PDB file of C-alpha atoms in Angstrom:
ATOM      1  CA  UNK A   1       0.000   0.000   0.000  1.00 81.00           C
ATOM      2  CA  UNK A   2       1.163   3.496   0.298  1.00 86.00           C
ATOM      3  CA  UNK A   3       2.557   5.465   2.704  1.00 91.00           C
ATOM      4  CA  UNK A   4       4.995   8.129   4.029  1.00 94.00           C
ATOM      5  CA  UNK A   5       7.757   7.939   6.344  1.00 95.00           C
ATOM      6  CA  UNK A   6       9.475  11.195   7.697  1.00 94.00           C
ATOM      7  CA  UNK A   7      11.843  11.712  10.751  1.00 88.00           C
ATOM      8  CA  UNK A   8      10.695  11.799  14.214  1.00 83.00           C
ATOM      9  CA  UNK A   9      10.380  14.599  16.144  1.00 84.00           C
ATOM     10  CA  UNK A  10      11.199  17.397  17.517  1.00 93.00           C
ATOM     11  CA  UNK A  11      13.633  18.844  15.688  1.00 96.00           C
ATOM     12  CA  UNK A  12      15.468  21.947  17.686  1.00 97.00           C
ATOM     13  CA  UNK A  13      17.547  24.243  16.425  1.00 97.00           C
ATOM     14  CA  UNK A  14      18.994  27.541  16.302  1.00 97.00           C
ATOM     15  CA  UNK A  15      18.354  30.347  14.396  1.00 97.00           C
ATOM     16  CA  UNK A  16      20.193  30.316  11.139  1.00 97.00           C
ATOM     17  CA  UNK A  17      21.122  26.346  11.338  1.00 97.00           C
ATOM     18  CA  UNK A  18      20.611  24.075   8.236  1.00 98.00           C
ATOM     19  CA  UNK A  19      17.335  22.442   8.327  1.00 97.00           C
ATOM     20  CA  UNK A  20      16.594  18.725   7.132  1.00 97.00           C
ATOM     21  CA  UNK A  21      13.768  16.829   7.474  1.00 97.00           C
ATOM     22  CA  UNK A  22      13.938  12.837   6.216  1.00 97.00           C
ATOM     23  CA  UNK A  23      10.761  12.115   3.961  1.00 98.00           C
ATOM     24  CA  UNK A  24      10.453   8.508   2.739  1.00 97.00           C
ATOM     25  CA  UNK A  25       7.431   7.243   0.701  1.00 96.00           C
ATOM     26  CA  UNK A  26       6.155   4.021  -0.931  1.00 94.00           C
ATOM     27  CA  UNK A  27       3.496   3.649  -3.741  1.00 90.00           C
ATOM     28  CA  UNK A  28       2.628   2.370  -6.838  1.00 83.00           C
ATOM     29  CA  UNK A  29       3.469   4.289  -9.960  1.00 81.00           C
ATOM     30  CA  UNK A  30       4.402   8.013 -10.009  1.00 84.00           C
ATOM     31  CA  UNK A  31       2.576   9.978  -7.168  1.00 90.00           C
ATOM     32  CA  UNK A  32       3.188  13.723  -6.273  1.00 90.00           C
ATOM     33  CA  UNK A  33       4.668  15.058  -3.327  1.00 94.00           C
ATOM     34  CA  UNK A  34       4.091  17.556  -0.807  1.00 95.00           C
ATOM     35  CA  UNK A  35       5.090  19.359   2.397  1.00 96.00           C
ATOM     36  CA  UNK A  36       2.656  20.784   4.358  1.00 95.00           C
ATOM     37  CA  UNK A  37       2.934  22.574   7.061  1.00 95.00           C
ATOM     38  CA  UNK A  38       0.782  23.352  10.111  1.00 91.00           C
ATOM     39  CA  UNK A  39       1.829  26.451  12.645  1.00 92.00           C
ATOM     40  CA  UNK A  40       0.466  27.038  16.041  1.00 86.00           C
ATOM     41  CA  UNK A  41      -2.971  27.714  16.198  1.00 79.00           C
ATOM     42  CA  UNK A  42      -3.511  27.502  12.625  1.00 82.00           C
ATOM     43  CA  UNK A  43      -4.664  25.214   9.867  1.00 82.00           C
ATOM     44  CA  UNK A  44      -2.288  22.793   7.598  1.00 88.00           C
ATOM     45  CA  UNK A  45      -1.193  25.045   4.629  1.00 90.00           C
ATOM     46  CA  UNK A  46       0.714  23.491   1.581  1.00 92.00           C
ATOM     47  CA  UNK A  47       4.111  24.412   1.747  1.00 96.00           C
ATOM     48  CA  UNK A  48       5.667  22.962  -1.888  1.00 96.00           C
ATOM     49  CA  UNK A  49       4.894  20.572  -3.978  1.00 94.00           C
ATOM     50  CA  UNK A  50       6.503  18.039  -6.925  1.00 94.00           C
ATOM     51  CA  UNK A  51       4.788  15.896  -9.212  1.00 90.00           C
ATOM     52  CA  UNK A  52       7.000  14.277 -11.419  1.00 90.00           C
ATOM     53  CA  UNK A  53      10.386  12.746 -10.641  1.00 93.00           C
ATOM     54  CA  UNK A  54      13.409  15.327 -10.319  1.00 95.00           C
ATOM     55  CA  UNK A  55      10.827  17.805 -10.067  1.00 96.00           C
ATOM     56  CA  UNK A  56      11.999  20.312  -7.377  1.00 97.00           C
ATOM     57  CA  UNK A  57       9.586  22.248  -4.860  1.00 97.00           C
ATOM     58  CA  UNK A  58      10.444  25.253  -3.399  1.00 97.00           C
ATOM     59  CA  UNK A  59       9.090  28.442  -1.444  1.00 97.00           C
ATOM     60  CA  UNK A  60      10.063  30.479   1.333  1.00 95.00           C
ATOM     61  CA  UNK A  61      13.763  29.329   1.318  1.00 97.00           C
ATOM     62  CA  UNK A  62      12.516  25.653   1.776  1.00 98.00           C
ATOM     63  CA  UNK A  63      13.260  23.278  -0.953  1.00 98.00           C
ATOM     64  CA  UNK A  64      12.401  19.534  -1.758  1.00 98.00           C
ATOM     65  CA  UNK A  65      13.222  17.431  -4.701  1.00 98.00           C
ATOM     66  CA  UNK A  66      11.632  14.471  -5.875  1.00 97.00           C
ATOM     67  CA  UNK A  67      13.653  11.249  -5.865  1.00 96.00           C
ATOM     68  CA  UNK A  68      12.000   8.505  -7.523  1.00 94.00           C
ATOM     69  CA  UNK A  69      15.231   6.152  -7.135  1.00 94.00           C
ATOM     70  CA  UNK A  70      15.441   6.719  -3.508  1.00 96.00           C
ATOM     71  CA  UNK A  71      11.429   6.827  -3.213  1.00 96.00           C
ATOM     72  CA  UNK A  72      12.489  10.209  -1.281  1.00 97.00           C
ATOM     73  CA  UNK A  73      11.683  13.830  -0.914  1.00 98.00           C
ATOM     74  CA  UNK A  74      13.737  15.485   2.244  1.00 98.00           C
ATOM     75  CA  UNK A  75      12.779  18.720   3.108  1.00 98.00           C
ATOM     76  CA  UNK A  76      15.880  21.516   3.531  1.00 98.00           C
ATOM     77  CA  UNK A  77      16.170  25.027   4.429  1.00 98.00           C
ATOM     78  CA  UNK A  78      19.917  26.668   4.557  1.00 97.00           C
ATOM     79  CA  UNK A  79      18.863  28.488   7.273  1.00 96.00           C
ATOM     80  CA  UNK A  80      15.857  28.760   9.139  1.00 97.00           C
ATOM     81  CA  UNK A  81      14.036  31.007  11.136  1.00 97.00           C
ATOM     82  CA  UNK A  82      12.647  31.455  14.440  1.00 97.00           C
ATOM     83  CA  UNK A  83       9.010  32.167  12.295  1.00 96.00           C
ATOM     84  CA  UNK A  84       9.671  28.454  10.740  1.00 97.00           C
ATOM     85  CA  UNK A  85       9.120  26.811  14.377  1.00 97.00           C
ATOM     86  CA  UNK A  86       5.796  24.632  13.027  1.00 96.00           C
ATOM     87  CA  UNK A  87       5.290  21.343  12.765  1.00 94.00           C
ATOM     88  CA  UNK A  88       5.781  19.812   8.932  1.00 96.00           C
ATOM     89  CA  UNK A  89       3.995  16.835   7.307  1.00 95.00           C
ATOM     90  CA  UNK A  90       5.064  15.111   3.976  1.00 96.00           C
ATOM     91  CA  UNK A  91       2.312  14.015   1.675  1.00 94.00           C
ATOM     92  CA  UNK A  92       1.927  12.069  -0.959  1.00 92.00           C
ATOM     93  CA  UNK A  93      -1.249  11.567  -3.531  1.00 87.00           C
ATOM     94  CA  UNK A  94      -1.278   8.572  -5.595  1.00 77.00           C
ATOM     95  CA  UNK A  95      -4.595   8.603  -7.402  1.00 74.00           C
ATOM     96  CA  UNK A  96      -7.277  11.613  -8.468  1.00 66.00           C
ATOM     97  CA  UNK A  97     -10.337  11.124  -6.519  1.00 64.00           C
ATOM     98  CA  UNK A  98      -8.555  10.157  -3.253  1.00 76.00           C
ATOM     99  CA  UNK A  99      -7.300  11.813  -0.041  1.00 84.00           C
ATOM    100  CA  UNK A 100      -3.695  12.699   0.809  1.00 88.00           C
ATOM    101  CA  UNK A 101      -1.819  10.351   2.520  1.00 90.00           C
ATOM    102  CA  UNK A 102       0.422  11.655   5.337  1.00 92.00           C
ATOM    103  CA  UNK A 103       3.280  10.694   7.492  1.00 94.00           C
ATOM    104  CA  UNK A 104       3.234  11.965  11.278  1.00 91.00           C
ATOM    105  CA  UNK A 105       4.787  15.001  10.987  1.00 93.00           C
ATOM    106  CA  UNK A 106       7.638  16.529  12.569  1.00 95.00           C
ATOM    107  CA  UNK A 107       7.753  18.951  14.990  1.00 94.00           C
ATOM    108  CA  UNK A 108      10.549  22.123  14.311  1.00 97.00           C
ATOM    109  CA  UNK A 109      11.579  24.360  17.191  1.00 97.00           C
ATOM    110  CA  UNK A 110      13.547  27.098  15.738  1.00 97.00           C
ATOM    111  CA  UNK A 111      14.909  29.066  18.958  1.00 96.00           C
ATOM    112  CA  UNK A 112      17.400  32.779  18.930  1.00 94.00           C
TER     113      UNK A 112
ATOM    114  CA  UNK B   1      -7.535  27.397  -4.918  1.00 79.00           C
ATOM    115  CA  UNK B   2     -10.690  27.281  -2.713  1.00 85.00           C
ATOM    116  CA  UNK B   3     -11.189  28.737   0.752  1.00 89.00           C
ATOM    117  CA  UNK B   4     -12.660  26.507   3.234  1.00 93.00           C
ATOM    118  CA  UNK B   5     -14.860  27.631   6.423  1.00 93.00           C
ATOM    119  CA  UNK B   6     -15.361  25.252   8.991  1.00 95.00           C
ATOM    120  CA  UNK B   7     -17.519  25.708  12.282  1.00 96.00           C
ATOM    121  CA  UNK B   8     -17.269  25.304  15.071  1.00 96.00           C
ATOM    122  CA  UNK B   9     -13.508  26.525  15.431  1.00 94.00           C
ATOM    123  CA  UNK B  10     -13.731  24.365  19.105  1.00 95.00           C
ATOM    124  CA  UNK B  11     -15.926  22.881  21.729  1.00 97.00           C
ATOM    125  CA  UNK B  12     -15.628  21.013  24.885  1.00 98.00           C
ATOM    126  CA  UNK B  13     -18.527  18.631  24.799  1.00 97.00           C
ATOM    127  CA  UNK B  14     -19.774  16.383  27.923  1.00 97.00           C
ATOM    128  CA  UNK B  15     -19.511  12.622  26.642  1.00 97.00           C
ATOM    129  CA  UNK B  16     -22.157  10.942  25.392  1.00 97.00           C
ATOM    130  CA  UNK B  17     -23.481  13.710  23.158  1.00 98.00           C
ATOM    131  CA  UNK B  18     -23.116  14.832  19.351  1.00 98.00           C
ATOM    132  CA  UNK B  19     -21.478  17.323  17.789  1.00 98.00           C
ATOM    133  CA  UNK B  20     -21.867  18.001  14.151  1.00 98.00           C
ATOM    134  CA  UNK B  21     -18.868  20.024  12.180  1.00 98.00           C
ATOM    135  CA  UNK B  22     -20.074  22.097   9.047  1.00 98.00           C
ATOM    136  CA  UNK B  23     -17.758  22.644   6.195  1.00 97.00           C
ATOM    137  CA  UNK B  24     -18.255  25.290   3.694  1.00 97.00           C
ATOM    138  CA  UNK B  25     -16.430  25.755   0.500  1.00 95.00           C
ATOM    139  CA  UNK B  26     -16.515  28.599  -1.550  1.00 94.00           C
ATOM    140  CA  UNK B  27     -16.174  27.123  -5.052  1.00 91.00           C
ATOM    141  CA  UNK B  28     -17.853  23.604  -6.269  1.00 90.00           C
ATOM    142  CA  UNK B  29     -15.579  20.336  -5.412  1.00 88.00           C
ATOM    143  CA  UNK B  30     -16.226  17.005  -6.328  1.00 84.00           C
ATOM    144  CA  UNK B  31     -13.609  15.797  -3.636  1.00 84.00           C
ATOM    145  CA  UNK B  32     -14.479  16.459  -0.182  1.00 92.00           C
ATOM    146  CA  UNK B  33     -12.262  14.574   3.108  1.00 94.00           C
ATOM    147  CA  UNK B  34     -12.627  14.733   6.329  1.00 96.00           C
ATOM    148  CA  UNK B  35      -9.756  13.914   8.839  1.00 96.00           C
ATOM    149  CA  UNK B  36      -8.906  13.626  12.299  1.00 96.00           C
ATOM    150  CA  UNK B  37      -5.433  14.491  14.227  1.00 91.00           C
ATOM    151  CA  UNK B  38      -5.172  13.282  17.389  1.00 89.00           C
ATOM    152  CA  UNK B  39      -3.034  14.834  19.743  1.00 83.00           C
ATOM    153  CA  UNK B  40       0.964  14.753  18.594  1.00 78.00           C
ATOM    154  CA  UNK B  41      -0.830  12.735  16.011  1.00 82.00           C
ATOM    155  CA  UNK B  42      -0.922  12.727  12.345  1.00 84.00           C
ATOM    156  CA  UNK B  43      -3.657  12.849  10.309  1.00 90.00           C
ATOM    157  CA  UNK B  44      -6.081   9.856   9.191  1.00 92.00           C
ATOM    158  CA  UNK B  45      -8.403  10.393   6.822  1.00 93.00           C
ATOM    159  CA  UNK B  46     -12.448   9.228   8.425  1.00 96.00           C
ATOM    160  CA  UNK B  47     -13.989   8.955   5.390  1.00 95.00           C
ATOM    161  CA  UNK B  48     -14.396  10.889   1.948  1.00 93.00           C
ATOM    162  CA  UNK B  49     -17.578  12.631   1.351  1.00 93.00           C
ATOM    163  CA  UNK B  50     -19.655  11.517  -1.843  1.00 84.00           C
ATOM    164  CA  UNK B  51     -22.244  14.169  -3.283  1.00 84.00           C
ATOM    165  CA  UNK B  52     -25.021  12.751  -3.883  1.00 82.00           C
ATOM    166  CA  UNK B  53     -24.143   8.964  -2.248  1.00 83.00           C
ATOM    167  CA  UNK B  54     -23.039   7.550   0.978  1.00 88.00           C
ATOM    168  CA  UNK B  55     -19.834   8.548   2.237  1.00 93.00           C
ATOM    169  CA  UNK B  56     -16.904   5.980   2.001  1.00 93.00           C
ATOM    170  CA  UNK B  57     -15.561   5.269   5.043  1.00 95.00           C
ATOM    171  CA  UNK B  58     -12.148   4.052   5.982  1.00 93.00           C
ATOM    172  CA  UNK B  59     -11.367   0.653   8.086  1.00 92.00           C
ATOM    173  CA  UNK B  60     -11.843   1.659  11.769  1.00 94.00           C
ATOM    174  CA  UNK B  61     -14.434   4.598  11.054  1.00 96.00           C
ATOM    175  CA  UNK B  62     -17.838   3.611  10.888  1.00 96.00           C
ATOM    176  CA  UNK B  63     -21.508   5.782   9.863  1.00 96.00           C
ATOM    177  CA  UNK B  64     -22.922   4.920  12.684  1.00 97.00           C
ATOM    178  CA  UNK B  65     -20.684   7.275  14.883  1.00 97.00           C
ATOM    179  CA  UNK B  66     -19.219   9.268  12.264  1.00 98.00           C
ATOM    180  CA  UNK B  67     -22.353  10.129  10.044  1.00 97.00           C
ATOM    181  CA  UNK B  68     -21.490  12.424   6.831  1.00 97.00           C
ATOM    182  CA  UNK B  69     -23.574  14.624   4.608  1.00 95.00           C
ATOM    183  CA  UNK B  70     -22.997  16.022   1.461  1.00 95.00           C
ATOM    184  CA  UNK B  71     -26.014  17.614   0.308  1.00 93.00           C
ATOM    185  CA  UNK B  72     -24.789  20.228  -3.023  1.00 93.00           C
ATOM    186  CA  UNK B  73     -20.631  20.398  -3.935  1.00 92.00           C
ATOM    187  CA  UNK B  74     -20.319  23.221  -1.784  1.00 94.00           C
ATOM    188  CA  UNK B  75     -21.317  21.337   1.619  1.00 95.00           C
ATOM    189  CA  UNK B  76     -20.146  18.893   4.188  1.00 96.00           C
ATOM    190  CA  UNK B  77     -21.115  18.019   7.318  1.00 97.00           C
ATOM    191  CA  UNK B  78     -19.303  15.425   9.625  1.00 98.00           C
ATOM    192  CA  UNK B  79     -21.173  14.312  12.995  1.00 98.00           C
ATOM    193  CA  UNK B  80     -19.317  12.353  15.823  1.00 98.00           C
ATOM    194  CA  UNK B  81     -21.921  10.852  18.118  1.00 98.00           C
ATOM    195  CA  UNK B  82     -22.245   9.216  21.376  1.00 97.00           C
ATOM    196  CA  UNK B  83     -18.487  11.322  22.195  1.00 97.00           C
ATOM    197  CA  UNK B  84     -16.261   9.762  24.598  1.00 97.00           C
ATOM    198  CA  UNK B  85     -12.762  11.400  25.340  1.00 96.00           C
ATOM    199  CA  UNK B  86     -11.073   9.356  22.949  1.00 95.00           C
ATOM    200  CA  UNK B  87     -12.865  11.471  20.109  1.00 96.00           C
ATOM    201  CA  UNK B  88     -10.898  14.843  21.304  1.00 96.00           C
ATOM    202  CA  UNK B  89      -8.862  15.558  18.378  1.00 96.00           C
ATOM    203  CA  UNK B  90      -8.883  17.964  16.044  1.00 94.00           C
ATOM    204  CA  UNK B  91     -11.550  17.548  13.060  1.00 96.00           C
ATOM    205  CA  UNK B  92     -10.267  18.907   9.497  1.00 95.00           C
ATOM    206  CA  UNK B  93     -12.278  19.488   6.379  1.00 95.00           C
ATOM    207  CA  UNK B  94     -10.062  18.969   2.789  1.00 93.00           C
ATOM    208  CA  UNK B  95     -11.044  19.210  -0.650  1.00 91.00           C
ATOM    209  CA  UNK B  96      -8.817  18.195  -3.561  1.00 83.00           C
ATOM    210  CA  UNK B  97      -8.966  20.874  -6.654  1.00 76.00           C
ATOM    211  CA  UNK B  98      -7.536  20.413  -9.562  1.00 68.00           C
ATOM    212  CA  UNK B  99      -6.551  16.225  -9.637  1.00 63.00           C
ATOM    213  CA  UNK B 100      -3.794  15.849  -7.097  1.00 58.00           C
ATOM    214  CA  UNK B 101      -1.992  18.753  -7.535  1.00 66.00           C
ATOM    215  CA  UNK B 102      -3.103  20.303  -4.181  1.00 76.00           C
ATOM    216  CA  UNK B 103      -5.329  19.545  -1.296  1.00 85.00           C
ATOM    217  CA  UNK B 104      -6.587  22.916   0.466  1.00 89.00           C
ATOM    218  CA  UNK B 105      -7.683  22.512   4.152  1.00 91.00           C
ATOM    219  CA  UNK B 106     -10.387  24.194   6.443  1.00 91.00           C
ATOM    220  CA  UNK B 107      -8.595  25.888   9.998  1.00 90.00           C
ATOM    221  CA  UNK B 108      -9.982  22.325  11.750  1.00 93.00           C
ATOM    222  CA  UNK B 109     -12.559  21.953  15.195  1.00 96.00           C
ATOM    223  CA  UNK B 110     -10.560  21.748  18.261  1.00 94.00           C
ATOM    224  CA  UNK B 111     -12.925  19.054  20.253  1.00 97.00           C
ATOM    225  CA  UNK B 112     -12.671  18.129  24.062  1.00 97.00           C
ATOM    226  CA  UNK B 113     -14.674  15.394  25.387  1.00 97.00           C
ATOM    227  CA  UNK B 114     -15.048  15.672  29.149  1.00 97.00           C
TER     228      UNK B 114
END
C-alpha cells in the first residue's frame, strides 16, 4: 500500500542552522509530493509541492526534490528562522479522486 | 484554490453527546475529506464525502458514529456521536482541486470530550 515515512520529532535548532527533514514514501506508480505545514494555532497550509520525478519544490527558502530512485523527498532550508518553528507533514497523492496520505509530521523548534 | 470555512472553530462537549462540524467551500468540489489528528498525532483520513451517495468510510471509522452529509458540492457536514474522550482531536475538512496537484484545508474543530 502506500505510505509516508518522515523523521521523528522534535527537531530543535537555532536560528540560522541548516534544516533537514527525512521524507520517505512508498506507492505504486508516479505519485506527487508535498510538504505541508501546520503552525500554532492555525490550519495545515501546503508548503511545496513536486509531481514528477526530479521535479523540485520550493518556497520560502525551503526546498524539496523528488527522488523517484530513492522513493524520497527530504525537506531543507539553509537556514531557518525562528518564524519556521511549526510542525511539517510530507504528503503524498497517488490517485485523483482520493485523499492525501500523510506521514506523522515533525515537529521544528527554531529558537534565537 | 478554494477557501474553506469550517464551524465550530472548538468545543468542549460532555460525553455521550453529538457534535456536528459544518464545512463550507466557496467554489464547487467534487472531492471532499474529512480527517482527524489526534493529539501529537498525524492525520487519518475518516472517510471521503460523496455528493449525492453515501460517504466511504475508511477501516476503523464507521456511519454509525461518524455520520457524513454532502447535500450540493459546496457542503459537508461530519457528525461524531455518542463522544467519549477518545474522540478529542482535532476535526479537518479537505477538498482536492484540480486532480492531485493540491489539497486545500479548512482551519480544523478543536474538540474536548469531558
Amino acid at each position: 500500500g502506500n505510505s509516508v515515512t518522515q523523521m521523528e520529532g522534535p527537531v530543535t535548532l537555532s536560528e540560522e542552522a541548516f534544516l533537514t527533514i527525512n521524507c520517505t514514501y512508498t506507492a505504486t506508480g508516479y505519485p506527487s509530493l508535498f510538504w505541508y505545514v501546520q503552525y500554532p494555532g492555525e490550519g495545515l497550509q501546503l508548503l511545496l509541492k513536486a509531481t514528477k520525478a526530479d521535479d523540485k519544490g520550493s518556497n520560502k527558502g525551503f526546498e524539496a526534490t523528488y527522488r523517484k530512485e530513492t522513493t524520497s523527498f527530504h525537506l531543507e532550508k539553509g537556514s531557518v528562522q525562528v518564524s519556521d518553528s511549526a510542525v511539517y507533514f510530507c504528503a503524498l497523492h497517488n490517485q485523483a479522486g482520493t485523499a492525501l496520505i500523510f506521514g506523522k509530521g515533525t515537529t521544528l523548534s527554531v529558537s534565537s | 484554490s478554494a477557501v474553506i470555512s469550517q464551524k465550530p472553530s472548538r468545543d468542549i462537549c460532555q460525553r455521550g453527546t453529538s457534535l456536528t462540524i459544518q464545512c463550507q467551500v466557496d467554489s464547487q468540489v467534487t472531492m471532499m475529506f474529512w480527517y482527524r489528528q489526534q493529539p501529537g498525532q498525524s492525520l487519518t483520513l475518516i472517510a471521503t464525502a460523496n455528493q449525492g451517495s453515501e460517504a466511504t468510510y475508511e477501516s476503523g471509522f464507521v456511519i454509525d458514529k461518524f455520520p457524513i452529509s454532502r447535500p450540493n458540492l459546496t457542503f459537508s457536514t461530519l457528525t461524531v456521536s455518542n463522544m467519549s474522550p477518545e474522540d478529542s482531536s482535532i476535526y479537518l475538512c479537505s477538498v482536492t482541486v484540480n486532480g492531485p496537484t493540491e489539497a486545500f484545508f479548512g482551519q480544523g474543530t478543536r474538540l474536548t470530550v469531558v
